[in-house]
PDB file of C-alpha atoms and ligand atoms in Angstrom:
ATOM      1  CA  MET A1493     164.503 -49.036 115.396  1.00 64.00           C
ATOM      2  CA  GLN A1494     161.169 -48.040 116.873  1.00 70.00           C
ATOM      3  CA  LYS A1495     160.629 -49.518 120.314  1.00 84.00           C
ATOM      4  CA  HIS A1496     157.187 -51.022 120.747  1.00 93.00           C
ATOM      5  CA  ALA A1497     155.420 -50.773 124.064  1.00 97.00           C
ATOM      6  CA  ASN A1498     155.085 -53.703 126.457  1.00 98.00           C
ATOM      7  CA  VAL A1499     152.963 -54.076 129.552  1.00 98.00           C
ATOM      8  CA  PRO A1500     153.954 -56.124 132.604  1.00 98.00           C
ATOM      9  CA  LEU A1501     152.670 -59.700 132.738  1.00 98.00           C
ATOM     10  CA  SER A1502     150.090 -59.182 135.458  1.00 98.00           C
ATOM     11  CA  ASP A1503     147.674 -62.091 135.171  1.00 98.00           C
ATOM     12  CA  PHE A1504     149.982 -65.106 135.413  1.00 98.00           C
ATOM     13  CA  VAL A1505     148.801 -67.330 138.255  1.00 98.00           C
ATOM     14  CA  GLU A1506     151.346 -69.498 140.053  1.00 98.00           C
ATOM     15  CA  TYR A1507     150.208 -72.750 141.638  1.00 98.00           C
ATOM     16  CA  SER A1508     152.095 -75.118 143.917  1.00 98.00           C
ATOM     17  CA  GLN A1509     153.532 -78.136 142.099  1.00 98.00           C
ATOM     18  CA  GLN A1510     150.965 -80.360 143.801  1.00 98.00           C
ATOM     19  CA  GLU A1511     148.205 -78.073 142.622  1.00 98.00           C
ATOM     20  CA  MET A1512     149.669 -77.974 139.102  1.00 98.00           C
ATOM     21  CA  LEU A1513     149.600 -81.749 138.880  1.00 98.00           C
ATOM     22  CA  THR A1514     146.029 -81.878 140.161  1.00 99.00           C
ATOM     23  CA  ARG A1515     144.978 -79.212 137.671  1.00 98.00           C
ATOM     24  CA  ALA A1516     146.723 -80.978 134.775  1.00 98.00           C
ATOM     25  CA  GLU A1517     145.125 -84.304 135.710  1.00 98.00           C
ATOM     26  CA  ASP A1518     141.712 -82.697 136.164  1.00 98.00           C
ATOM     27  CA  PHE A1519     142.056 -81.116 132.732  1.00 98.00           C
ATOM     28  CA  LEU A1520     143.021 -84.483 131.262  1.00 98.00           C
ATOM     29  CA  ALA A1521     139.887 -86.056 132.778  1.00 98.00           C
ATOM     30  CA  HIS A1522     137.834 -83.170 131.390  1.00 98.00           C
ATOM     31  CA  CYS A1523     139.378 -83.642 127.898  1.00 98.00           C
ATOM     32  CA  LYS A1524     138.620 -87.361 128.034  1.00 98.00           C
ATOM     33  CA  ARG A1525     134.943 -86.560 128.482  1.00 98.00           C
ATOM     34  CA  ARG A1526     134.877 -84.802 125.096  1.00 98.00           C
ATOM     35  CA  HIS A1527     133.519 -87.022 122.348  1.00 98.00           C
ATOM     36  CA  SER A1528     132.564 -86.302 118.782  1.00 98.00           C
ATOM     37  CA  ILE A1529     128.912 -87.252 118.433  1.00 98.00           C
ATOM     38  CA  ARG A1530     126.630 -87.488 115.434  1.00 97.00           C
ATOM     39  CA  SER A1531     123.199 -87.199 117.003  1.00 98.00           C
ATOM     40  CA  PHE A1532     122.157 -83.813 118.354  1.00 98.00           C
ATOM     41  CA  SER A1533     119.040 -82.622 120.148  1.00 98.00           C
ATOM     42  CA  ASP A1534     117.239 -79.589 118.732  1.00 98.00           C
ATOM     43  CA  ARG A1535     117.217 -77.994 122.208  1.00 98.00           C
ATOM     44  CA  ALA A1536     118.085 -74.306 121.923  1.00 98.00           C
ATOM     45  CA  VAL A1537     121.408 -72.968 123.183  1.00 99.00           C
ATOM     46  CA  PRO A1538     121.654 -69.235 123.971  1.00 98.00           C
ATOM     47  CA  LYS A1539     123.732 -67.147 121.564  1.00 98.00           C
ATOM     48  CA  GLU A1540     125.713 -65.624 124.474  1.00 98.00           C
ATOM     49  CA  ILE A1541     127.315 -69.007 125.165  1.00 99.00           C
ATOM     50  CA  ILE A1542     128.461 -69.335 121.569  1.00 99.00           C
ATOM     51  CA  GLU A1543     129.750 -65.748 121.603  1.00 99.00           C
ATOM     52  CA  ALA A1544     131.883 -66.439 124.679  1.00 99.00           C
ATOM     53  CA  CYS A1545     133.243 -69.640 123.071  1.00 99.00           C
ATOM     54  CA  ILE A1546     134.185 -67.761 119.894  1.00 99.00           C
ATOM     55  CA  LYS A1547     135.934 -65.116 121.990  1.00 99.00           C
ATOM     56  CA  ALA A1548     137.869 -67.921 123.718  1.00 99.00           C
ATOM     57  CA  ALA A1549     138.835 -69.326 120.301  1.00 99.00           C
ATOM     58  CA  ALA A1550     140.009 -65.892 119.214  1.00 98.00           C
ATOM     59  CA  SER A1551     142.353 -65.699 122.222  1.00 98.00           C
ATOM     60  CA  ALA A1552     144.534 -68.323 120.507  1.00 98.00           C
ATOM     61  CA  PRO A1553     148.097 -67.441 119.529  1.00 98.00           C
ATOM     62  CA  SER A1554     148.529 -66.675 115.819  1.00 98.00           C
ATOM     63  CA  GLY A1555     151.267 -65.759 113.350  1.00 98.00           C
ATOM     64  CA  ALA A1556     152.291 -62.123 114.048  1.00 98.00           C
ATOM     65  CA  ASN A1557     149.026 -61.945 116.050  1.00 98.00           C
ATOM     66  CA  HIS A1558     147.172 -61.388 112.781  1.00 98.00           C
ATOM     67  CA  GLN A1559     144.269 -63.588 113.977  1.00 98.00           C
ATOM     68  CA  PRO A1560     143.639 -64.998 110.481  1.00 98.00           C
ATOM     69  CA  TRP A1561     140.226 -66.448 111.288  1.00 98.00           C
ATOM     70  CA  TYR A1562     136.561 -65.681 110.889  1.00 98.00           C
ATOM     71  CA  PHE A1563     133.654 -67.515 112.511  1.00 98.00           C
ATOM     72  CA  VAL A1564     130.133 -67.703 111.113  1.00 98.00           C
ATOM     73  CA  ALA A1565     127.728 -69.004 113.783  1.00 99.00           C
ATOM     74  CA  ILE A1566     124.655 -70.378 112.096  1.00 98.00           C
ATOM     75  CA  ASN A1567     121.389 -70.767 114.001  1.00 98.00           C
ATOM     76  CA  SER A1568     118.937 -70.031 111.180  1.00 98.00           C
ATOM     77  CA  ALA A1569     116.854 -73.115 110.346  1.00 98.00           C
ATOM     78  CA  ASP A1570     116.836 -72.120 106.705  1.00 98.00           C
ATOM     79  CA  LYS A1571     120.636 -71.757 106.484  1.00 98.00           C
ATOM     80  CA  LYS A1572     121.171 -75.031 108.335  1.00 98.00           C
ATOM     81  CA  LYS A1573     118.867 -76.774 105.863  1.00 98.00           C
ATOM     82  CA  GLN A1574     120.823 -75.357 102.932  1.00 98.00           C
ATOM     83  CA  ILE A1575     124.095 -76.473 104.525  1.00 98.00           C
ATOM     84  CA  ARG A1576     122.729 -79.966 105.165  1.00 98.00           C
ATOM     85  CA  GLU A1577     121.522 -80.290 101.577  1.00 98.00           C
ATOM     86  CA  ALA A1578     124.820 -79.112 100.093  1.00 97.00           C
ATOM     87  CA  ALA A1579     126.884 -81.269 102.481  1.00 97.00           C
ATOM     88  CA  GLU A1580     124.810 -84.402 101.837  1.00 96.00           C
ATOM     89  CA  GLN A1581     125.121 -83.962  98.106  1.00 96.00           C
ATOM     90  CA  LEU A1582     128.914 -83.849  98.408  1.00 95.00           C
ATOM     91  CA  GLU A1583     129.000 -86.682 100.915  1.00 94.00           C
ATOM     92  CA  ASN A1584     126.915 -88.860  98.577  1.00 95.00           C
ATOM     93  CA  SER A1585     129.566 -88.750  95.882  1.00 94.00           C
ATOM     94  CA  PHE A1586     132.282 -89.106  98.537  1.00 94.00           C
ATOM     95  CA  TYR A1587     130.774 -92.308  99.943  1.00 95.00           C
ATOM     96  CA  GLU A1588     129.836 -93.590  96.499  1.00 94.00           C
ATOM     97  CA  GLY A1589     133.461 -93.730  95.437  1.00 89.00           C
ATOM     98  CA  ARG A1590     135.175 -90.352  95.343  1.00 92.00           C
ATOM     99  CA  ALA A1591     136.829 -91.114  98.694  1.00 93.00           C
ATOM    100  CA  GLY A1592     138.532 -94.273  97.432  1.00 94.00           C
ATOM    101  CA  ASP A1593     138.578 -97.676  99.141  1.00 95.00           C
ATOM    102  CA  GLU A1594     141.335 -96.976 101.633  1.00 96.00           C
ATOM    103  CA  TRP A1595     139.587 -93.901 103.015  1.00 94.00           C
ATOM    104  CA  LEU A1596     136.198 -95.614 103.148  1.00 95.00           C
ATOM    105  CA  ASP A1597     137.771 -98.567 104.992  1.00 96.00           C
ATOM    106  CA  ALA A1598     139.317 -96.177 107.522  1.00 96.00           C
ATOM    107  CA  LEU A1599     135.889 -94.663 108.198  1.00 96.00           C
ATOM    108  CA  LYS A1600     134.032 -97.965 108.615  1.00 96.00           C
ATOM    109  CA  PRO A1601     134.651 -98.253 112.382  1.00 96.00           C
ATOM    110  CA  LEU A1602     133.107 -94.804 112.844  1.00 96.00           C
ATOM    111  CA  GLY A1603     129.929 -95.874 111.077  1.00 93.00           C
ATOM    112  CA  THR A1604     129.589 -92.567 109.215  1.00 95.00           C
ATOM    113  CA  ASP A1605     127.573 -92.199 106.022  1.00 95.00           C
ATOM    114  CA  ALA A1606     126.288 -89.483 103.710  1.00 96.00           C
ATOM    115  CA  GLN A1607     123.270 -88.645 105.885  1.00 97.00           C
ATOM    116  CA  LYS A1608     123.871 -85.549 108.005  1.00 97.00           C
ATOM    117  CA  PRO A1609     120.576 -84.848 109.842  1.00 98.00           C
ATOM    118  CA  TYR A1610     122.497 -83.269 112.722  1.00 98.00           C
ATOM    119  CA  LEU A1611     123.363 -80.342 110.462  1.00 98.00           C
ATOM    120  CA  GLU A1612     119.705 -79.355 110.821  1.00 98.00           C
ATOM    121  CA  HIS A1613     118.968 -80.672 114.324  1.00 97.00           C
ATOM    122  CA  ALA A1614     121.839 -79.051 116.195  1.00 98.00           C
ATOM    123  CA  PRO A1615     121.114 -75.480 117.299  1.00 98.00           C
ATOM    124  CA  TRP A1616     124.475 -74.137 116.150  1.00 99.00           C
ATOM    125  CA  LEU A1617     126.853 -74.754 113.261  1.00 98.00           C
ATOM    126  CA  ILE A1618     130.038 -72.726 113.448  1.00 98.00           C
ATOM    127  CA  ALA A1619     131.850 -72.357 110.142  1.00 98.00           C
ATOM    128  CA  VAL A1620     135.508 -71.478 110.694  1.00 98.00           C
ATOM    129  CA  PHE A1621     137.257 -69.634 107.864  1.00 98.00           C
ATOM    130  CA  SER A1622     140.951 -68.895 107.396  1.00 98.00           C
ATOM    131  CA  GLN A1623     142.109 -65.626 105.881  1.00 98.00           C
ATOM    132  CA  LYS A1624     144.995 -65.269 103.457  1.00 98.00           C
ATOM    133  CA  ARG A1625     145.482 -61.571 104.060  1.00 98.00           C
ATOM    134  CA  GLY A1626     144.746 -59.436 107.109  1.00 98.00           C
ATOM    135  CA  GLY A1627     146.548 -58.010 110.124  1.00 98.00           C
ATOM    136  CA  ILE A1628     145.915 -57.077 113.718  1.00 97.00           C
ATOM    137  CA  HIS A1629     143.263 -54.595 112.625  1.00 97.00           C
ATOM    138  CA  SER A1630     140.204 -55.972 110.872  1.00 95.00           C
ATOM    139  CA  GLU A1631     140.671 -53.680 107.880  1.00 97.00           C
ATOM    140  CA  ASP A1632     144.362 -54.641 107.298  1.00 98.00           C
ATOM    141  CA  LYS A1633     145.267 -56.402 104.062  1.00 97.00           C
ATOM    142  CA  ASN A1634     148.780 -57.617 104.864  1.00 98.00           C
ATOM    143  CA  THR A1635     150.131 -61.132 104.382  1.00 98.00           C
ATOM    144  CA  ASN A1636     149.098 -63.577 107.088  1.00 98.00           C
ATOM    145  CA  TYR A1637     151.579 -66.159 108.402  1.00 98.00           C
ATOM    146  CA  TYR A1638     151.196 -69.712 109.719  1.00 98.00           C
ATOM    147  CA  ILE A1639     147.554 -69.567 108.711  1.00 98.00           C
ATOM    148  CA  GLN A1640     146.754 -73.285 109.033  1.00 98.00           C
ATOM    149  CA  GLU A1641     148.574 -73.553 112.343  1.00 98.00           C
ATOM    150  CA  SER A1642     146.863 -70.458 113.763  1.00 98.00           C
ATOM    151  CA  VAL A1643     143.355 -71.402 112.670  1.00 98.00           C
ATOM    152  CA  GLY A1644     143.947 -74.990 113.800  1.00 98.00           C
ATOM    153  CA  ILE A1645     144.864 -73.810 117.299  1.00 98.00           C
ATOM    154  CA  ALA A1646     141.874 -71.436 117.413  1.00 99.00           C
ATOM    155  CA  THR A1647     139.546 -74.230 116.314  1.00 98.00           C
ATOM    156  CA  GLY A1648     140.972 -76.452 119.049  1.00 98.00           C
ATOM    157  CA  PHE A1649     140.293 -73.705 121.570  1.00 99.00           C
ATOM    158  CA  LEU A1650     136.753 -73.379 120.191  1.00 99.00           C
ATOM    159  CA  ILE A1651     136.041 -77.096 120.568  1.00 98.00           C
ATOM    160  CA  GLN A1652     137.433 -77.078 124.097  1.00 98.00           C
ATOM    161  CA  ALA A1653     135.480 -73.924 125.003  1.00 99.00           C
ATOM    162  CA  LEU A1654     132.235 -75.482 123.788  1.00 99.00           C
ATOM    163  CA  HIS A1655     132.982 -78.694 125.677  1.00 99.00           C
ATOM    164  CA  THR A1656     133.843 -76.745 128.834  1.00 99.00           C
ATOM    165  CA  ALA A1657     130.623 -74.755 128.518  1.00 99.00           C
ATOM    166  CA  GLY A1658     128.763 -78.076 128.546  1.00 98.00           C
ATOM    167  CA  LEU A1659     128.003 -78.582 124.867  1.00 99.00           C
ATOM    168  CA  ALA A1660     128.692 -81.573 122.672  1.00 98.00           C
ATOM    169  CA  THR A1661     130.450 -81.046 119.343  1.00 98.00           C
ATOM    170  CA  LEU A1662     131.349 -82.613 116.054  1.00 98.00           C
ATOM    171  CA  THR A1663     134.162 -81.497 113.802  1.00 97.00           C
ATOM    172  CA  HIS A1664     132.756 -81.827 110.326  1.00 94.00           C
ATOM    173  CA  THR A1665     134.711 -81.429 107.108  1.00 91.00           C
ATOM    174  CA  PRO A1666     132.538 -82.037 104.078  1.00 88.00           C
ATOM    175  CA  LYS A1667     134.860 -82.230 101.091  1.00 85.00           C
ATOM    176  CA  PRO A1668     135.124 -79.849  99.271  1.00 90.00           C
ATOM    177  CA  MET A1669     133.875 -77.205 101.691  1.00 93.00           C
ATOM    178  CA  SER A1670     133.804 -74.290  99.262  1.00 94.00           C
ATOM    179  CA  PHE A1671     129.965 -74.214  99.316  1.00 96.00           C
ATOM    180  CA  LEU A1672     130.244 -72.738 102.820  1.00 98.00           C
ATOM    181  CA  THR A1673     131.903 -69.609 101.469  1.00 98.00           C
ATOM    182  CA  GLU A1674     128.848 -68.669  99.461  1.00 97.00           C
ATOM    183  CA  LEU A1675     126.236 -69.881 101.957  1.00 98.00           C
ATOM    184  CA  CYS A1676     127.946 -67.853 104.680  1.00 98.00           C
ATOM    185  CA  GLY A1677     128.402 -64.812 102.457  1.00 98.00           C
ATOM    186  CA  ARG A1678     132.190 -64.704 102.754  1.00 98.00           C
ATOM    187  CA  ASP A1679     134.802 -63.341 100.351  1.00 97.00           C
ATOM    188  CA  LYS A1680     136.048 -66.248  98.237  1.00 96.00           C
ATOM    189  CA  ASP A1681     139.235 -64.428  97.233  1.00 97.00           C
ATOM    190  CA  ASN A1682     140.512 -63.986 100.778  1.00 98.00           C
ATOM    191  CA  GLU A1683     138.876 -66.694 102.865  1.00 98.00           C
ATOM    192  CA  ARG A1684     138.805 -70.470 102.820  1.00 97.00           C
ATOM    193  CA  PRO A1685     136.459 -72.662 104.866  1.00 98.00           C
ATOM    194  CA  PHE A1686     138.604 -74.490 107.426  1.00 98.00           C
ATOM    195  CA  MET A1687     136.096 -76.563 109.372  1.00 97.00           C
ATOM    196  CA  LEU A1688     132.478 -76.778 110.399  1.00 98.00           C
ATOM    197  CA  ILE A1689     131.835 -77.293 114.107  1.00 98.00           C
ATOM    198  CA  VAL A1690     128.442 -78.664 115.100  1.00 98.00           C
ATOM    199  CA  ALA A1691     127.432 -77.730 118.659  1.00 99.00           C
ATOM    200  CA  GLY A1692     124.485 -78.456 120.901  1.00 99.00           C
ATOM    201  CA  TYR A1693     123.059 -80.944 123.370  1.00 98.00           C
ATOM    202  CA  PRO A1694     123.532 -84.613 122.507  1.00 98.00           C
ATOM    203  CA  GLY A1695     120.530 -86.452 121.105  1.00 98.00           C
ATOM    204  CA  GLU A1696     118.915 -89.097 123.336  1.00 97.00           C
ATOM    205  CA  ASP A1697     120.386 -91.786 121.085  1.00 97.00           C
ATOM    206  CA  ALA A1698     123.900 -90.289 120.841  1.00 98.00           C
ATOM    207  CA  THR A1699     126.655 -92.902 120.849  1.00 98.00           C
ATOM    208  CA  VAL A1700     130.432 -92.926 120.781  1.00 98.00           C
ATOM    209  CA  PRO A1701     132.131 -95.416 118.461  1.00 97.00           C
ATOM    210  CA  GLU A1702     134.505 -97.705 120.395  1.00 98.00           C
ATOM    211  CA  HIS A1703     137.057 -96.946 117.678  1.00 97.00           C
ATOM    212  CA  ALA A1704     137.100 -93.304 118.803  1.00 97.00           C
ATOM    213  CA  LEU A1705     137.986 -94.289 122.376  1.00 97.00           C
ATOM    214  CA  VAL A1706     141.262 -95.928 121.431  1.00 97.00           C
ATOM    215  CA  LYS A1707     143.977 -93.447 122.354  1.00 97.00           C
ATOM    216  CA  LYS A1708     147.690 -94.094 121.915  1.00 98.00           C
ATOM    217  CA  PRO A1709     149.669 -94.584 125.126  1.00 98.00           C
ATOM    218  CA  LEU A1710     152.072 -91.839 126.169  1.00 98.00           C
ATOM    219  CA  GLU A1711     155.136 -93.943 125.388  1.00 98.00           C
ATOM    220  CA  ASP A1712     153.997 -94.187 121.752  1.00 98.00           C
ATOM    221  CA  ILE A1713     153.395 -90.476 121.305  1.00 98.00           C
ATOM    222  CA  ALA A1714     156.108 -88.779 123.361  1.00 98.00           C
ATOM    223  CA  THR A1715     159.708 -89.056 124.418  1.00 98.00           C
ATOM    224  CA  PHE A1716     161.392 -87.040 127.138  1.00 98.00           C
ATOM    225  CA  ILE A1717     165.025 -86.298 126.382  1.00 98.00           C
TER     226      ILE A1717
HETATM  227  N1  IYR B1148     133.313 -85.866 105.740  1.00 57.41           N
HETATM  228  C1  IYR B1148     132.753 -87.203 105.757  1.00 57.41           C
HETATM  229  C2  IYR B1148     133.789 -88.273 105.898  1.00 57.41           C
HETATM  230  C3  IYR B1148     134.619 -88.292 107.121  1.00 57.41           C
HETATM  231  C4  IYR B1148     135.979 -88.154 107.004  1.00 57.41           C
HETATM  232  C5  IYR B1148     136.796 -88.277 108.095  1.00 57.41           C
HETATM  233  I1  IYR B1148     138.813 -88.207 107.855  1.00 57.41           I
HETATM  234  C6  IYR B1148     136.229 -88.495 109.373  1.00 57.41           C
HETATM  235  O1  IYR B1148     137.056 -88.595 110.486  1.00 57.41           O
HETATM  236  C7  IYR B1148     134.859 -88.647 109.495  1.00 57.41           C
HETATM  237  C8  IYR B1148     134.047 -88.533 108.357  1.00 57.41           C
HETATM  238  C9  IYR B1148     131.645 -87.305 106.802  1.00 57.41           C
HETATM  239  O2  IYR B1148     131.486 -86.395 107.610  1.00 57.41           O
HETATM  240  O3  IYR B1148     130.907 -88.289 106.807  1.00 57.41           O
END
């Protein structure tokens, strides 16, 4: 069997256990300051910041390191308008009944509705796509593995990168999201829209629903055995 090359792990940083705990707790406090918001300012955010955040997202682990993701960062006022119009049209039918009563009841505490002005106000919308086929080289057309898991992790990294950079975000999933494929000019046979991330400065009137602040206690979400 062919032996594949390895390089020494050279960038692992070891901290004292006290320092590790402090770092973990600091990170927890940082995570707790991330809130999904639905009112964005139209203040501009430089493209370089978004580029660095996408690079951070793309450092995520993925099945066979195939990196089965593609990011379309949308800043064009015209594109954002088209996305808002398409999303609102879908959301109208969603809120008018397509969602079903149980789903609509679950959303009530968030106070969401079919109006999505932030899709135009926010400086950046980042459409995340997953790829069925690919490989470690962009031109590869091999089978991808653990696609949802990989793109989910990368999207988590993206949200955290944006938050760490100092931007507010919203994870938005208009249903169905297929309109994004065409509006973003992506290949419908190989790619599926995974999520739309809204990023920018919060609007002056941005709020956080109390419902979103309720987090399960550790004893309800983890056991140590
Ligand atoms: N996509 C809709 C509905 C929605 C669904 C879930 I699940 C949420 O957590 C929030 C909203 C909307 O954006 O309004």
